[in-house]
């Protein structure tokens, strides 16, 4: 198959998974981290939209399947050990199911010794997920 | 302790580890992915330099302990699930033990169906690691 060169050179762990970092190609913001199995990577390549292996649901998941906020693949990278995938995307609306552009919306405030929300919601999760 | 507010709200996995993404605070480049245990996070907070739990060596590791290319902590973030840590750093010289600024120096070329190196080496690993 056409993408054997990509898949065969990646190292999946003992569960058949590889960590995925998704980054906004436009501004460099890290949007989320997830895991892929081989099938998720193949579907991502075939469709141009990020697919992950959802460990909580135990199945392949199209990112944005409920919200319709898809992630469109622009660049696929791997690291020195070929055991992490970094994909740069164009993000529709927002990545986080809590309504934020990025899942990384909590910053540690060292003075207060607590996590603080440092982003604005882009959508109302109750409206989007109740459709 | 002062940082209990940070540590107690993070979810470590069944091995006591949490994934860490290290990002260059200056240009947004993702530099590497690694894992931390509670001790690595405490040492990172105490020293201001990234420490990881090296799964291959089975021990705490100061990033840059051989190369002296340290990562200086500037901002600590976590995601919606509190099960991934993203730390923005000032990177000394380069992050990758192969001499590249970022570990993510391989890009998938879809036409050629192969991985290609898309960065320049910042240092010669043989010289740095033979010291």
PDB file of C-alpha atoms in Angstrom:
ATOM      1  CA  UNK A   1       0.000   0.000   0.000  1.00  0.00           C
ATOM      2  CA  UNK A   2       1.015   3.590  -0.643  1.00  0.00           C
ATOM      3  CA  UNK A   3       1.663   4.544   2.949  1.00  0.00           C
ATOM      4  CA  UNK A   4       3.557   1.487   4.092  1.00  0.00           C
ATOM      5  CA  UNK A   5       6.682   3.668   4.175  1.00  0.00           C
ATOM      6  CA  UNK A   6       5.105   5.818   6.835  1.00  0.00           C
ATOM      7  CA  UNK A   7       3.525   3.135   8.956  1.00  0.00           C
ATOM      8  CA  UNK A   8       6.280   0.550   8.947  1.00  0.00           C
ATOM      9  CA  UNK A   9       8.840   3.006  10.249  1.00  0.00           C
ATOM     10  CA  UNK A  10       6.814   4.031  13.281  1.00  0.00           C
ATOM     11  CA  UNK A  11       7.091   2.268  16.616  1.00  0.00           C
ATOM     12  CA  UNK A  12       3.790   1.411  18.207  1.00  0.00           C
ATOM     13  CA  UNK A  13       3.883   0.418  21.897  1.00  0.00           C
ATOM     14  CA  UNK A  14       2.908  -2.927  23.440  1.00  0.00           C
ATOM     15  CA  UNK A  15      -0.755  -1.935  23.152  1.00  0.00           C
ATOM     16  CA  UNK A  16      -0.351  -1.033  19.474  1.00  0.00           C
ATOM     17  CA  UNK A  17      -0.550   2.694  20.200  1.00  0.00           C
ATOM     18  CA  UNK A  18       1.602   5.730  19.423  1.00  0.00           C
ATOM     19  CA  UNK A  19       1.232   9.164  21.079  1.00  0.00           C
ATOM     20  CA  UNK A  20      -0.076  11.936  18.835  1.00  0.00           C
ATOM     21  CA  UNK A  21       0.484  15.655  19.350  1.00  0.00           C
ATOM     22  CA  UNK A  22      -1.807  17.906  17.298  1.00  0.00           C
ATOM     23  CA  UNK A  23      -0.526  21.424  16.628  1.00  0.00           C
ATOM     24  CA  UNK A  24      -2.213  24.373  14.929  1.00  0.00           C
ATOM     25  CA  UNK A  25      -0.286  24.939  11.684  1.00  0.00           C
ATOM     26  CA  UNK A  26      -1.213  28.613  11.688  1.00  0.00           C
ATOM     27  CA  UNK A  27      -0.063  29.795  15.111  1.00  0.00           C
ATOM     28  CA  UNK A  28       1.880  26.850  16.574  1.00  0.00           C
ATOM     29  CA  UNK A  29      -0.546  26.314  19.459  1.00  0.00           C
ATOM     30  CA  UNK A  30      -0.565  22.747  20.783  1.00  0.00           C
ATOM     31  CA  UNK A  31      -4.216  21.740  20.503  1.00  0.00           C
ATOM     32  CA  UNK A  32      -4.340  18.289  22.090  1.00  0.00           C
ATOM     33  CA  UNK A  33      -2.588  15.018  22.763  1.00  0.00           C
ATOM     34  CA  UNK A  34      -4.130  11.654  21.954  1.00  0.00           C
ATOM     35  CA  UNK A  35      -3.174   8.158  20.857  1.00  0.00           C
ATOM     36  CA  UNK A  36      -3.355   6.468  17.471  1.00  0.00           C
ATOM     37  CA  UNK A  37      -3.295   2.829  16.511  1.00  0.00           C
ATOM     38  CA  UNK A  38      -2.379   1.727  13.021  1.00  0.00           C
ATOM     39  CA  UNK A  39      -5.978   1.941  11.840  1.00  0.00           C
ATOM     40  CA  UNK A  40      -6.342   5.513  13.140  1.00  0.00           C
ATOM     41  CA  UNK A  41      -3.230   6.563  11.261  1.00  0.00           C
ATOM     42  CA  UNK A  42      -4.432   4.883   8.057  1.00  0.00           C
ATOM     43  CA  UNK A  43      -7.833   6.587   8.315  1.00  0.00           C
ATOM     44  CA  UNK A  44      -6.123   9.927   8.988  1.00  0.00           C
ATOM     45  CA  UNK A  45      -4.014   9.500   5.857  1.00  0.00           C
ATOM     46  CA  UNK A  46      -6.930   8.340   3.731  1.00  0.00           C
ATOM     47  CA  UNK A  47      -9.320  11.120   4.754  1.00  0.00           C
ATOM     48  CA  UNK A  48      -6.998  14.025   5.627  1.00  0.00           C
ATOM     49  CA  UNK A  49      -8.840  14.370   8.951  1.00  0.00           C
ATOM     50  CA  UNK A  50      -7.410  13.391  12.331  1.00  0.00           C
ATOM     51  CA  UNK A  51      -8.626  10.046  13.649  1.00  0.00           C
ATOM     52  CA  UNK A  52      -7.525   8.703  17.018  1.00  0.00           C
ATOM     53  CA  UNK A  53      -7.861   5.546  19.021  1.00  0.00           C
ATOM     54  CA  UNK A  54     -10.044   6.514  21.966  1.00  0.00           C
ATOM     55  CA  UNK A  55      -8.757   4.590  24.976  1.00  0.00           C
ATOM     56  CA  UNK A  56     -11.842   5.471  27.047  1.00  0.00           C
ATOM     57  CA  UNK A  57     -14.230   4.220  24.360  1.00  0.00           C
ATOM     58  CA  UNK A  58     -11.904   1.459  23.142  1.00  0.00           C
ATOM     59  CA  UNK A  59     -12.456   2.283  19.475  1.00  0.00           C
ATOM     60  CA  UNK A  60     -11.433   4.364  16.471  1.00  0.00           C
ATOM     61  CA  UNK A  61     -12.740   7.937  16.703  1.00  0.00           C
ATOM     62  CA  UNK A  62     -12.944  10.688  14.100  1.00  0.00           C
ATOM     63  CA  UNK A  63     -11.879  13.874  15.894  1.00  0.00           C
ATOM     64  CA  UNK A  64     -14.919  16.146  15.654  1.00  0.00           C
ATOM     65  CA  UNK A  65     -17.416  13.380  14.941  1.00  0.00           C
ATOM     66  CA  UNK A  66     -19.929  14.893  17.396  1.00  0.00           C
ATOM     67  CA  UNK A  67     -19.016  18.583  17.251  1.00  0.00           C
ATOM     68  CA  UNK A  68     -18.160  18.650  13.504  1.00  0.00           C
ATOM     69  CA  UNK A  69     -15.007  20.538  14.504  1.00  0.00           C
ATOM     70  CA  UNK A  70     -12.571  18.632  12.336  1.00  0.00           C
ATOM     71  CA  UNK A  71      -8.780  18.801  12.204  1.00  0.00           C
ATOM     72  CA  UNK A  72      -7.434  18.974   8.641  1.00  0.00           C
ATOM     73  CA  UNK A  73      -3.981  17.451   8.189  1.00  0.00           C
ATOM     74  CA  UNK A  74      -1.268  19.699   6.728  1.00  0.00           C
ATOM     75  CA  UNK A  75       2.043  18.208   7.874  1.00  0.00           C
ATOM     76  CA  UNK A  76       3.021  14.885   9.473  1.00  0.00           C
ATOM     77  CA  UNK A  77       6.192  14.703  11.557  1.00  0.00           C
ATOM     78  CA  UNK A  78       7.858  12.109  13.746  1.00  0.00           C
ATOM     79  CA  UNK A  79      10.644  12.321  16.267  1.00  0.00           C
ATOM     80  CA  UNK A  80      14.175  10.918  16.434  1.00  0.00           C
ATOM     81  CA  UNK A  81      12.932   7.613  17.857  1.00  0.00           C
ATOM     82  CA  UNK A  82       9.926   7.316  15.513  1.00  0.00           C
ATOM     83  CA  UNK A  83       7.718   6.690  18.541  1.00  0.00           C
ATOM     84  CA  UNK A  84       5.691   9.924  18.620  1.00  0.00           C
ATOM     85  CA  UNK A  85       3.664  11.521  15.817  1.00  0.00           C
ATOM     86  CA  UNK A  86       3.232  15.300  15.530  1.00  0.00           C
ATOM     87  CA  UNK A  87       0.588  16.441  13.064  1.00  0.00           C
ATOM     88  CA  UNK A  88       0.054  20.079  12.117  1.00  0.00           C
ATOM     89  CA  UNK A  89      -3.546  20.868  11.226  1.00  0.00           C
ATOM     90  CA  UNK A  90      -6.060  23.503  10.328  1.00  0.00           C
ATOM     91  CA  UNK A  91      -8.570  23.380  13.183  1.00  0.00           C
ATOM     92  CA  UNK A  92     -12.277  23.997  12.620  1.00  0.00           C
ATOM     93  CA  UNK A  93     -13.716  26.196  15.439  1.00  0.00           C
ATOM     94  CA  UNK A  94     -11.954  24.630  18.447  1.00  0.00           C
ATOM     95  CA  UNK A  95     -10.284  21.396  19.518  1.00  0.00           C
ATOM     96  CA  UNK A  96     -11.440  20.935  23.102  1.00  0.00           C
ATOM     97  CA  UNK A  97     -14.741  19.335  24.062  1.00  0.00           C
ATOM     98  CA  UNK A  98     -14.970  21.923  26.826  1.00  0.00           C
ATOM     99  CA  UNK A  99     -15.250  24.679  24.228  1.00  0.00           C
ATOM    100  CA  UNK A 100     -11.688  25.999  24.225  1.00  0.00           C
ATOM    101  CA  UNK A 101      -9.505  26.376  21.141  1.00  0.00           C
ATOM    102  CA  UNK A 102      -6.844  24.159  22.728  1.00  0.00           C
ATOM    103  CA  UNK A 103      -7.194  21.472  25.392  1.00  0.00           C
ATOM    104  CA  UNK A 104      -4.265  23.168  27.162  1.00  0.00           C
ATOM    105  CA  UNK A 105      -6.222  26.004  28.716  1.00  0.00           C
ATOM    106  CA  UNK A 106      -5.008  25.528  32.306  1.00  0.00           C
ATOM    107  CA  UNK A 107      -1.847  27.312  33.431  1.00  0.00           C
ATOM    108  CA  UNK A 108      -0.147  26.715  36.745  1.00  0.00           C
ATOM    109  CA  UNK A 109       0.048  29.875  38.826  1.00  0.00           C
ATOM    110  CA  UNK A 110       3.118  29.347  40.994  1.00  0.00           C
ATOM    111  CA  UNK A 111       2.265  32.189  43.399  1.00  0.00           C
ATOM    112  CA  UNK A 112      -1.258  30.959  44.098  1.00  0.00           C
ATOM    113  CA  UNK A 113      -0.131  27.300  43.748  1.00  0.00           C
ATOM    114  CA  UNK A 114      -3.176  26.474  41.658  1.00  0.00           C
ATOM    115  CA  UNK A 115      -4.311  25.887  38.077  1.00  0.00           C
ATOM    116  CA  UNK A 116      -6.021  28.815  36.361  1.00  0.00           C
ATOM    117  CA  UNK A 117      -7.998  28.954  33.137  1.00  0.00           C
ATOM    118  CA  UNK A 118      -6.119  31.194  30.715  1.00  0.00           C
ATOM    119  CA  UNK A 119      -8.278  30.966  27.576  1.00  0.00           C
ATOM    120  CA  UNK A 120     -11.709  32.067  26.377  1.00  0.00           C
ATOM    121  CA  UNK A 121     -14.395  29.585  25.371  1.00  0.00           C
ATOM    122  CA  UNK A 122     -14.998  29.487  21.620  1.00  0.00           C
ATOM    123  CA  UNK A 123     -18.295  27.614  21.834  1.00  0.00           C
ATOM    124  CA  UNK A 124     -20.813  26.428  24.396  1.00  0.00           C
ATOM    125  CA  UNK A 125     -20.356  22.669  24.884  1.00  0.00           C
ATOM    126  CA  UNK A 126     -23.952  22.196  26.055  1.00  0.00           C
ATOM    127  CA  UNK A 127     -25.310  23.587  22.785  1.00  0.00           C
ATOM    128  CA  UNK A 128     -22.861  21.793  20.509  1.00  0.00           C
ATOM    129  CA  UNK A 129     -23.095  18.344  22.100  1.00  0.00           C
ATOM    130  CA  UNK A 130     -26.859  18.346  22.703  1.00  0.00           C
ATOM    131  CA  UNK A 131     -27.578  18.516  18.963  1.00  0.00           C
TER     132      UNK A 131
ATOM    133  CA  UNK B   1       4.293  21.464  50.421  1.00  0.00           C
ATOM    134  CA  UNK B   2       4.027  24.502  48.178  1.00  0.00           C
ATOM    135  CA  UNK B   3       3.278  22.638  44.968  1.00  0.00           C
ATOM    136  CA  UNK B   4       0.721  20.159  46.231  1.00  0.00           C
ATOM    137  CA  UNK B   5      -1.898  22.148  44.320  1.00  0.00           C
ATOM    138  CA  UNK B   6      -0.156  21.314  41.071  1.00  0.00           C
ATOM    139  CA  UNK B   7       0.701  17.710  41.694  1.00  0.00           C
ATOM    140  CA  UNK B   8      -2.490  16.526  43.347  1.00  0.00           C
ATOM    141  CA  UNK B   9      -4.633  17.706  40.474  1.00  0.00           C
ATOM    142  CA  UNK B  10      -2.720  15.796  37.814  1.00  0.00           C
ATOM    143  CA  UNK B  11      -3.621  12.270  36.769  1.00  0.00           C
ATOM    144  CA  UNK B  12      -0.679   9.907  36.580  1.00  0.00           C
ATOM    145  CA  UNK B  13      -1.255   6.598  34.766  1.00  0.00           C
ATOM    146  CA  UNK B  14      -1.084   3.083  36.237  1.00  0.00           C
ATOM    147  CA  UNK B  15       2.725   3.247  36.004  1.00  0.00           C
ATOM    148  CA  UNK B  16       2.803   6.582  37.835  1.00  0.00           C
ATOM    149  CA  UNK B  17       3.655   8.493  34.653  1.00  0.00           C
ATOM    150  CA  UNK B  18       2.186  11.476  32.808  1.00  0.00           C
ATOM    151  CA  UNK B  19       3.069  12.495  29.227  1.00  0.00           C
ATOM    152  CA  UNK B  20       5.057  15.714  28.870  1.00  0.00           C
ATOM    153  CA  UNK B  21       5.180  17.917  25.785  1.00  0.00           C
ATOM    154  CA  UNK B  22       8.027  20.449  25.749  1.00  0.00           C
ATOM    155  CA  UNK B  23       7.500  23.503  23.561  1.00  0.00           C
ATOM    156  CA  UNK B  24       9.865  26.373  22.721  1.00  0.00           C
ATOM    157  CA  UNK B  25       8.354  29.462  24.380  1.00  0.00           C
ATOM    158  CA  UNK B  26       9.963  31.726  21.796  1.00  0.00           C
ATOM    159  CA  UNK B  27       8.798  30.239  18.489  1.00  0.00           C
ATOM    160  CA  UNK B  28       6.200  27.617  19.468  1.00  0.00           C
ATOM    161  CA  UNK B  29       8.221  24.704  18.077  1.00  0.00           C
ATOM    162  CA  UNK B  30       7.442  21.376  19.750  1.00  0.00           C
ATOM    163  CA  UNK B  31      10.846  20.220  20.977  1.00  0.00           C
ATOM    164  CA  UNK B  32      10.175  16.760  22.389  1.00  0.00           C
ATOM    165  CA  UNK B  33       7.778  14.438  24.147  1.00  0.00           C
ATOM    166  CA  UNK B  34       8.718  12.496  27.273  1.00  0.00           C
ATOM    167  CA  UNK B  35       7.206  11.133  30.479  1.00  0.00           C
ATOM    168  CA  UNK B  36       7.338  12.431  34.020  1.00  0.00           C
ATOM    169  CA  UNK B  37       6.657  10.719  37.316  1.00  0.00           C
ATOM    170  CA  UNK B  38       5.835  12.690  40.440  1.00  0.00           C
ATOM    171  CA  UNK B  39       9.505  12.996  41.390  1.00  0.00           C
ATOM    172  CA  UNK B  40      10.442  14.363  37.936  1.00  0.00           C
ATOM    173  CA  UNK B  41       7.751  17.003  38.212  1.00  0.00           C
ATOM    174  CA  UNK B  42       8.870  17.972  41.716  1.00  0.00           C
ATOM    175  CA  UNK B  43      12.502  18.279  40.584  1.00  0.00           C
ATOM    176  CA  UNK B  44      11.416  20.333  37.575  1.00  0.00           C
ATOM    177  CA  UNK B  45       9.527  22.710  39.856  1.00  0.00           C
ATOM    178  CA  UNK B  46      12.340  22.928  42.385  1.00  0.00           C
ATOM    179  CA  UNK B  47      15.131  23.574  39.880  1.00  0.00           C
ATOM    180  CA  UNK B  48      13.347  25.310  36.986  1.00  0.00           C
ATOM    181  CA  UNK B  49      14.938  22.781  34.611  1.00  0.00           C
ATOM    182  CA  UNK B  50      13.065  19.959  32.884  1.00  0.00           C
ATOM    183  CA  UNK B  51      13.505  16.556  34.509  1.00  0.00           C
ATOM    184  CA  UNK B  52      11.873  13.443  33.074  1.00  0.00           C
ATOM    185  CA  UNK B  53      11.434   9.826  34.014  1.00  0.00           C
ATOM    186  CA  UNK B  54      13.517   7.929  31.477  1.00  0.00           C
ATOM    187  CA  UNK B  55      11.636   4.732  30.688  1.00  0.00           C
ATOM    188  CA  UNK B  56      14.644   3.219  28.890  1.00  0.00           C
ATOM    189  CA  UNK B  57      16.964   3.893  31.842  1.00  0.00           C
ATOM    190  CA  UNK B  58      14.270   3.359  34.484  1.00  0.00           C
ATOM    191  CA  UNK B  59      15.268   6.462  36.455  1.00  0.00           C
ATOM    192  CA  UNK B  60      14.919  10.202  36.911  1.00  0.00           C
ATOM    193  CA  UNK B  61      16.863  12.164  34.269  1.00  0.00           C
ATOM    194  CA  UNK B  62      17.800  15.825  34.085  1.00  0.00           C
ATOM    195  CA  UNK B  63      17.230  16.862  30.465  1.00  0.00           C
ATOM    196  CA  UNK B  64      20.643  17.945  29.233  1.00  0.00           C
ATOM    197  CA  UNK B  65      22.625  16.142  31.930  1.00  0.00           C
ATOM    198  CA  UNK B  66      25.162  14.892  29.351  1.00  0.00           C
ATOM    199  CA  UNK B  67      24.988  17.641  26.706  1.00  0.00           C
ATOM    200  CA  UNK B  68      24.479  20.544  29.175  1.00  0.00           C
ATOM    201  CA  UNK B  69      21.686  21.677  26.852  1.00  0.00           C
ATOM    202  CA  UNK B  70      19.112  22.451  29.516  1.00  0.00           C
ATOM    203  CA  UNK B  71      15.447  23.389  29.164  1.00  0.00           C
ATOM    204  CA  UNK B  72      14.463  26.334  31.388  1.00  0.00           C
ATOM    205  CA  UNK B  73      10.824  26.304  32.503  1.00  0.00           C
ATOM    206  CA  UNK B  74       8.737  29.372  31.659  1.00  0.00           C
ATOM    207  CA  UNK B  75       5.112  28.202  31.677  1.00  0.00           C
ATOM    208  CA  UNK B  76       3.373  25.030  32.898  1.00  0.00           C
ATOM    209  CA  UNK B  77       0.067  24.017  31.333  1.00  0.00           C
ATOM    210  CA  UNK B  78      -2.231  21.024  31.573  1.00  0.00           C
ATOM    211  CA  UNK B  79      -5.133  19.873  29.438  1.00  0.00           C
ATOM    212  CA  UNK B  80      -8.864  19.497  30.057  1.00  0.00           C
ATOM    213  CA  UNK B  81      -8.397  16.026  31.570  1.00  0.00           C
ATOM    214  CA  UNK B  82      -5.326  16.962  33.648  1.00  0.00           C
ATOM    215  CA  UNK B  83      -3.538  13.922  32.205  1.00  0.00           C
ATOM    216  CA  UNK B  84      -0.943  15.626  29.981  1.00  0.00           C
ATOM    217  CA  UNK B  85       1.577  18.326  30.919  1.00  0.00           C
ATOM    218  CA  UNK B  86       2.751  20.961  28.420  1.00  0.00           C
ATOM    219  CA  UNK B  87       5.760  23.005  29.506  1.00  0.00           C
ATOM    220  CA  UNK B  88       7.065  25.999  27.581  1.00  0.00           C
ATOM    221  CA  UNK B  89      10.802  26.466  27.918  1.00  0.00           C
ATOM    222  CA  UNK B  90      13.847  28.385  26.832  1.00  0.00           C
ATOM    223  CA  UNK B  91      16.028  25.761  25.156  1.00  0.00           C
ATOM    224  CA  UNK B  92      19.826  25.868  25.412  1.00  0.00           C
ATOM    225  CA  UNK B  93      21.422  25.007  22.011  1.00  0.00           C
ATOM    226  CA  UNK B  94      19.149  22.125  20.932  1.00  0.00           C
ATOM    227  CA  UNK B  95      16.796  19.530  22.404  1.00  0.00           C
ATOM    228  CA  UNK B  96      17.549  16.419  20.380  1.00  0.00           C
ATOM    229  CA  UNK B  97      20.392  14.029  21.158  1.00  0.00           C
ATOM    230  CA  UNK B  98      20.900  13.694  17.400  1.00  0.00           C
ATOM    231  CA  UNK B  99      21.918  17.352  17.217  1.00  0.00           C
ATOM    232  CA  UNK B 100      18.681  18.913  15.980  1.00  0.00           C
ATOM    233  CA  UNK B 101      16.873  21.805  17.636  1.00  0.00           C
ATOM    234  CA  UNK B 102      13.695  19.699  17.919  1.00  0.00           C
ATOM    235  CA  UNK B 103      13.304  15.935  18.065  1.00  0.00           C
ATOM    236  CA  UNK B 104      10.623  16.333  15.388  1.00  0.00           C
ATOM    237  CA  UNK B 105      12.952  16.706  12.415  1.00  0.00           C
ATOM    238  CA  UNK B 106      11.365  14.024  10.205  1.00  0.00           C
ATOM    239  CA  UNK B 107       8.534  15.008   7.885  1.00  0.00           C
ATOM    240  CA  UNK B 108       6.475  12.542   5.911  1.00  0.00           C
ATOM    241  CA  UNK B 109       6.716  13.150   2.184  1.00  0.00           C
ATOM    242  CA  UNK B 110       3.421  11.835   0.828  1.00  0.00           C
ATOM    243  CA  UNK B 111       4.600  11.794  -2.803  1.00  0.00           C
ATOM    244  CA  UNK B 112       7.746   9.793  -2.090  1.00  0.00           C
ATOM    245  CA  UNK B 113       5.977   7.845   0.705  1.00  0.00           C
ATOM    246  CA  UNK B 114       8.981   8.246   2.984  1.00  0.00           C
ATOM    247  CA  UNK B 115      10.293  10.220   5.943  1.00  0.00           C
ATOM    248  CA  UNK B 116      12.658  13.087   5.147  1.00  0.00           C
ATOM    249  CA  UNK B 117      14.902  15.127   7.417  1.00  0.00           C
ATOM    250  CA  UNK B 118      13.695  18.720   7.297  1.00  0.00           C
ATOM    251  CA  UNK B 119      16.022  20.440   9.783  1.00  0.00           C
ATOM    252  CA  UNK B 120      19.685  21.369  10.123  1.00  0.00           C
ATOM    253  CA  UNK B 121      21.913  19.940  12.814  1.00  0.00           C
ATOM    254  CA  UNK B 122      22.809  22.489  15.513  1.00  0.00           C
ATOM    255  CA  UNK B 123      25.658  20.451  16.977  1.00  0.00           C
ATOM    256  CA  UNK B 124      27.676  17.328  16.312  1.00  0.00           C
ATOM    257  CA  UNK B 125      26.466  14.564  18.656  1.00  0.00           C
ATOM    258  CA  UNK B 126      29.798  12.711  18.497  1.00  0.00           C
ATOM    259  CA  UNK B 127      31.659  15.739  19.834  1.00  0.00           C
ATOM    260  CA  UNK B 128      29.091  16.663  22.495  1.00  0.00           C
ATOM    261  CA  UNK B 129      28.542  13.170  23.910  1.00  0.00           C
ATOM    262  CA  UNK B 130      32.163  12.015  23.827  1.00  0.00           C
ATOM    263  CA  UNK B 131      33.219  14.694  26.314  1.00  0.00           C
TER     264      UNK B 131
END
